[in-house]
mmCIF file of C-alpha atoms in Angstrom:
data_model
loop_
_atom_site.group_PDB
_atom_site.id
_atom_site.type_symbol
_atom_site.label_atom_id
_atom_site.label_comp_id
_atom_site.label_asym_id
_atom_site.label_seq_id
_atom_site.Cartn_x
_atom_site.Cartn_y
_atom_site.Cartn_z
ATOM 1 C CA MET E 1 0.027 0.214 -0.014
ATOM 2 C CA ASP E 2 1.301 3.297 -0.786
ATOM 3 C CA LEU E 3 2.265 5.564 2.053
ATOM 4 C CA GLN E 4 1.498 8.660 0.801
ATOM 5 C CA VAL E 5 -2.245 7.906 -0.116
ATOM 6 C CA ILE E 6 -2.551 6.752 3.442
ATOM 7 C CA GLN E 7 -0.838 9.973 4.640
ATOM 8 C CA SER E 8 -3.055 12.131 2.502
ATOM 9 C CA LYS E 9 -5.760 10.280 4.442
ATOM 10 C CA ILE E 10 -4.413 11.374 8.092
ATOM 11 C CA TYR E 11 -5.828 14.975 9.120
ATOM 12 C CA ASN E 12 -5.216 16.865 12.423
ATOM 13 C CA ILE E 13 -8.343 17.039 14.345
ATOM 14 C CA ARG E 14 -8.513 18.148 18.134
ATOM 15 C CA GLY E 15 -4.965 17.943 18.337
ATOM 16 C CA TYR E 16 -4.709 14.295 17.220
ATOM 17 C CA LYS E 17 -3.497 12.711 14.096
ATOM 18 C CA VAL E 18 -6.596 11.007 12.921
ATOM 19 C CA MET E 19 -7.715 9.051 10.264
ATOM 20 C CA LEU E 20 -11.988 9.034 9.019
ATOM 21 C CA ASP E 21 -13.973 5.951 9.063
ATOM 22 C CA PHE E 22 -14.837 6.314 5.437
ATOM 23 C CA ASP E 23 -11.211 6.503 4.335
ATOM 24 C CA LEU E 24 -10.481 3.560 6.271
ATOM 25 C CA ALA E 25 -13.400 1.274 4.978
ATOM 26 C CA GLU E 26 -11.935 2.327 1.628
ATOM 27 C CA LEU E 27 -8.488 1.107 2.401
ATOM 28 C CA TYR E 28 -10.080 -1.941 4.014
ATOM 29 C CA GLN E 29 -12.498 -2.508 0.901
ATOM 30 C CA VAL E 30 -15.485 -2.726 3.165
ATOM 31 C CA GLU E 31 -18.449 -0.290 3.298
ATOM 32 C CA THR E 32 -18.568 2.306 6.040
ATOM 33 C CA LYS E 33 -21.547 0.845 7.577
ATOM 34 C CA PHE E 34 -19.839 -2.265 8.301
ATOM 35 C CA LEU E 35 -16.891 -0.898 9.957
ATOM 36 C CA LYS E 36 -19.157 1.719 11.868
ATOM 37 C CA ARG E 37 -21.256 -1.647 12.977
ATOM 38 C CA ALA E 38 -18.232 -3.550 13.860
ATOM 39 C CA VAL E 39 -16.911 -0.129 16.054
ATOM 40 C CA LYS E 40 -20.178 -0.316 18.103
ATOM 41 C CA ARG E 41 -20.223 -3.661 18.913
ATOM 42 C CA ASN E 42 -17.058 -3.282 20.241
ATOM 43 C CA ILE E 43 -17.314 0.329 21.795
ATOM 44 C CA GLU E 44 -15.375 -0.435 24.924
ATOM 45 C CA ARG E 45 -12.107 -1.063 22.922
ATOM 46 C CA PHE E 46 -12.474 2.669 21.924
ATOM 47 C CA PRO E 47 -12.083 5.351 24.732
ATOM 48 C CA GLU E 48 -12.108 9.135 23.492
ATOM 49 C CA ASP E 49 -8.282 9.187 23.043
ATOM 50 C CA PHE E 50 -8.659 6.074 20.468
ATOM 51 C CA MET E 51 -11.971 7.392 18.803
ATOM 52 C CA LEU E 52 -13.623 10.952 18.232
ATOM 53 C CA THR E 53 -17.031 11.027 17.059
ATOM 54 C CA LEU E 54 -16.847 14.604 14.741
ATOM 55 C CA THR E 55 -19.015 17.226 15.633
ATOM 56 C CA GLU E 56 -21.310 18.454 12.808
ATOM 57 C CA LYS E 57 -18.992 21.954 12.527
ATOM 58 C CA GLU E 58 -16.091 19.968 12.503
ATOM 59 C CA PHE E 59 -17.230 17.568 9.762
ATOM 60 C CA ALA E 60 -18.237 20.573 7.386
ATOM 61 C CA ASN E 61 -14.873 22.146 7.898
ATOM 62 C CA LEU E 62 -13.352 19.136 7.033
ATOM 63 C CA ARG E 63 -15.719 18.546 4.266
ATOM 64 C CA CYS E 64 -14.460 21.901 3.004
ATOM 65 C CA GLN E 65 -10.953 21.022 3.165
ATOM 66 C CA ILE E 66 -11.142 17.580 1.561
ATOM 67 C CA GLY E 67 -13.878 18.239 -1.051
ATOM 68 C CA THR E 68 -16.547 15.632 -0.252
ATOM 69 C CA SER E 69 -19.819 16.541 -1.752
ATOM 70 C CA SER E 70 -22.689 17.398 0.672
ATOM 71 C CA TRP E 71 -24.985 15.398 -1.328
ATOM 72 C CA GLY E 72 -25.303 11.660 -0.709
ATOM 73 C CA GLY E 73 -22.438 10.404 1.783
ATOM 74 C CA SER E 74 -22.953 9.415 5.465
ATOM 75 C CA ARG E 75 -26.065 11.160 7.396
ATOM 76 C CA TYR E 76 -24.049 10.737 10.320
ATOM 77 C CA GLU E 77 -20.856 12.238 11.726
ATOM 78 C CA PRO E 78 -17.961 10.421 10.964
ATOM 79 C CA PHE E 79 -15.976 8.701 13.598
ATOM 80 C CA ALA E 80 -12.132 9.681 13.469
ATOM 81 C CA PHE E 81 -9.771 6.969 14.873
ATOM 82 C CA THR E 82 -6.281 8.010 16.222
ATOM 83 C CA GLN E 83 -2.973 5.665 15.667
ATOM 84 C CA GLU E 84 -4.240 3.441 18.656
ATOM 85 C CA GLY E 85 -7.593 3.250 17.548
ATOM 86 C CA ILE E 86 -6.771 2.242 14.047
ATOM 87 C CA ALA E 87 -4.750 -0.476 15.928
ATOM 88 C CA MET E 88 -7.594 -1.599 18.153
ATOM 89 C CA LEU E 89 -9.529 -2.165 14.569
ATOM 90 C CA SER E 90 -7.138 -4.599 13.490
ATOM 91 C CA GLY E 91 -8.639 -6.841 16.489
ATOM 92 C CA ILE E 92 -11.852 -6.510 15.442
ATOM 93 C CA LEU E 93 -11.694 -6.472 11.540
ATOM 94 C CA ARG E 94 -10.043 -9.839 11.030
ATOM 95 C CA SER E 95 -9.579 -10.321 7.209
ATOM 96 C CA GLU E 96 -6.404 -10.501 5.703
ATOM 97 C CA ILE E 97 -6.767 -6.686 3.616
ATOM 98 C CA ALA E 98 -7.505 -5.366 7.078
ATOM 99 C CA ILE E 99 -4.312 -6.755 8.454
ATOM 100 C CA GLN E 100 -2.417 -5.715 5.645
ATOM 101 C CA VAL E 101 -3.542 -2.176 5.135
ATOM 102 C CA ASN E 102 -3.123 -1.936 9.691
ATOM 103 C CA ILE E 103 0.688 -2.793 8.525
ATOM 104 C CA SER E 104 1.051 -0.144 6.002
ATOM 105 C CA ILE E 105 -0.846 2.651 8.455
ATOM 106 C CA MET E 106 1.367 2.055 11.005
ATOM 107 C CA ARG E 107 4.121 2.768 8.735
ATOM 108 C CA ALA E 108 2.732 5.995 7.626
ATOM 109 C CA PHE E 109 1.991 7.277 11.530
ATOM 110 C CA VAL E 110 5.818 6.323 12.105
ATOM 111 C CA ALA E 111 6.988 7.954 8.774
ATOM 112 C CA MET E 112 5.095 11.230 9.628
ATOM 113 C CA ARG E 113 6.432 11.004 13.229
ATOM 114 C CA GLN E 114 10.076 10.880 11.994
ATOM 115 C CA MET E 115 9.175 13.802 9.581
ATOM 116 C CA ILE E 116 8.070 15.965 12.324
ATOM 117 C CA VAL E 117 11.145 15.199 14.929
ATOM 118 C CA GLY E 118 13.306 15.828 11.615
ATOM 119 C CA TYR E 119 11.515 19.354 10.891
ATOM 120 C CA GLU E 120 11.837 20.115 14.753
ATOM 121 C CA GLU E 121 15.582 19.519 14.659
ATOM 122 C CA LEU E 122 15.788 21.535 11.638
ATOM 123 C CA LEU E 123 14.018 24.652 13.336
ATOM 124 C CA LYS E 124 16.048 24.290 16.537
ATOM 125 C CA ARG E 125 19.244 24.241 14.443
ATOM 126 C CA ILE E 126 18.090 27.380 12.434
ATOM 127 C CA GLU E 127 17.157 29.279 15.595
ATOM 128 C CA GLU E 128 20.705 28.670 16.742
ATOM 129 C CA LEU E 129 22.306 29.737 13.382
ATOM 130 C CA GLU E 130 20.091 33.002 13.540
ATOM 131 C CA GLU E 131 21.129 33.454 16.979
ATOM 132 C CA SER E 132 24.762 33.793 16.481
ATOM 133 C CA THR E 133 24.565 35.327 13.044
ATOM 134 C CA ASP E 134 22.466 38.320 14.855
ATOM 135 C CA ALA E 135 25.679 39.042 17.076
ATOM 136 C CA GLN E 136 28.028 38.836 14.357
ATOM 137 C CA PHE E 137 25.728 41.097 11.914
ATOM 138 C CA SER E 138 25.309 43.432 15.185
ATOM 139 C CA GLU E 139 29.311 43.828 15.398
ATOM 140 C CA LEU E 140 29.090 44.485 11.452
ATOM 141 C CA TYR E 141 26.489 47.183 11.780
ATOM 142 C CA LYS E 142 28.410 48.873 14.392
ATOM 143 C CA ALA E 143 31.441 48.710 12.384
ATOM 144 C CA LEU E 144 29.880 50.323 9.064
ATOM 145 C CA THR E 145 28.278 53.100 11.031
ATOM 146 C CA GLN E 146 31.656 53.873 12.887
ATOM 147 C CA LEU E 147 33.361 53.704 9.048
ATOM 148 C CA LEU E 148 30.153 55.897 7.511
ATOM 149 C CA SER E 149 30.442 58.317 10.311
ATOM 150 C CA GLN E 150 33.960 58.762 9.883
ATOM 151 C CA GLN E 151 33.573 59.806 5.932
ATOM 152 C CA VAL E 152 31.043 62.728 6.419
ATOM 153 C CA ASN E 153 32.962 66.257 5.703
ATOM 154 C CA ASP E 154 32.739 69.351 7.456
ATOM 155 C CA THR E 155 29.268 70.627 5.859
ATOM 156 C CA GLY E 156 27.553 67.618 7.545
ATOM 157 C CA ARG E 157 26.924 65.973 4.346
ATOM 158 C CA ARG E 158 29.054 63.140 2.980
ATOM 159 C CA PRO E 159 30.603 64.014 -0.518
ATOM 160 C CA ILE E 160 28.589 62.685 -3.456
ATOM 161 C CA GLY E 161 30.551 61.108 -6.985
ATOM 162 C CA TYR E 162 34.221 61.447 -7.712
ATOM 163 C CA ILE E 163 36.162 64.146 -6.144
ATOM 164 C CA GLN E 164 39.517 65.276 -7.843
ATOM 165 C CA ASN E 165 42.291 65.480 -5.353
ATOM 166 C CA GLN E 166 43.044 69.427 -5.260
ATOM 167 C CA ASN E 167 46.815 69.507 -5.872
ATOM 168 C CA GLU E 168 46.076 67.848 -9.552
ATOM 169 C CA GLU E 169 45.861 70.265 -12.248
ATOM 170 C CA VAL E 170 42.905 70.186 -14.480
#
């Protein structure tokens, strides 16, 4: 299974990285209503940090982001499963496809986590570089200011253009 396809179906909702029931049903090659039925039969396996039920407003916002039509589709707000909830799904959906898809999903979550750690490290290094260069540029700015202030003539203005040496004849 293509990790990029899976990663494109992972959303950030309420501070959790989640996948929606209809996306999971598509990946598992089952109808969404069958996936929801299996979850409801085993609801004790899905505490709040494993599965969220989206509010109407969250679903409307998400629908705008992902471009799903308001015509047709589910009449109920979708379930959003965290990584732990998706792992729990593998215990209630026992098909060979579900097992393979879950393995791919877990790999996608791990890859995303590694990218985030890499970005955080890069951001930290950029901030360190900015701090060190700020001090260097401060010194450079002081030196340039001092040089420019020495080049001001008696009138208080800097000379403009080419100035001919007064000892030379024209």
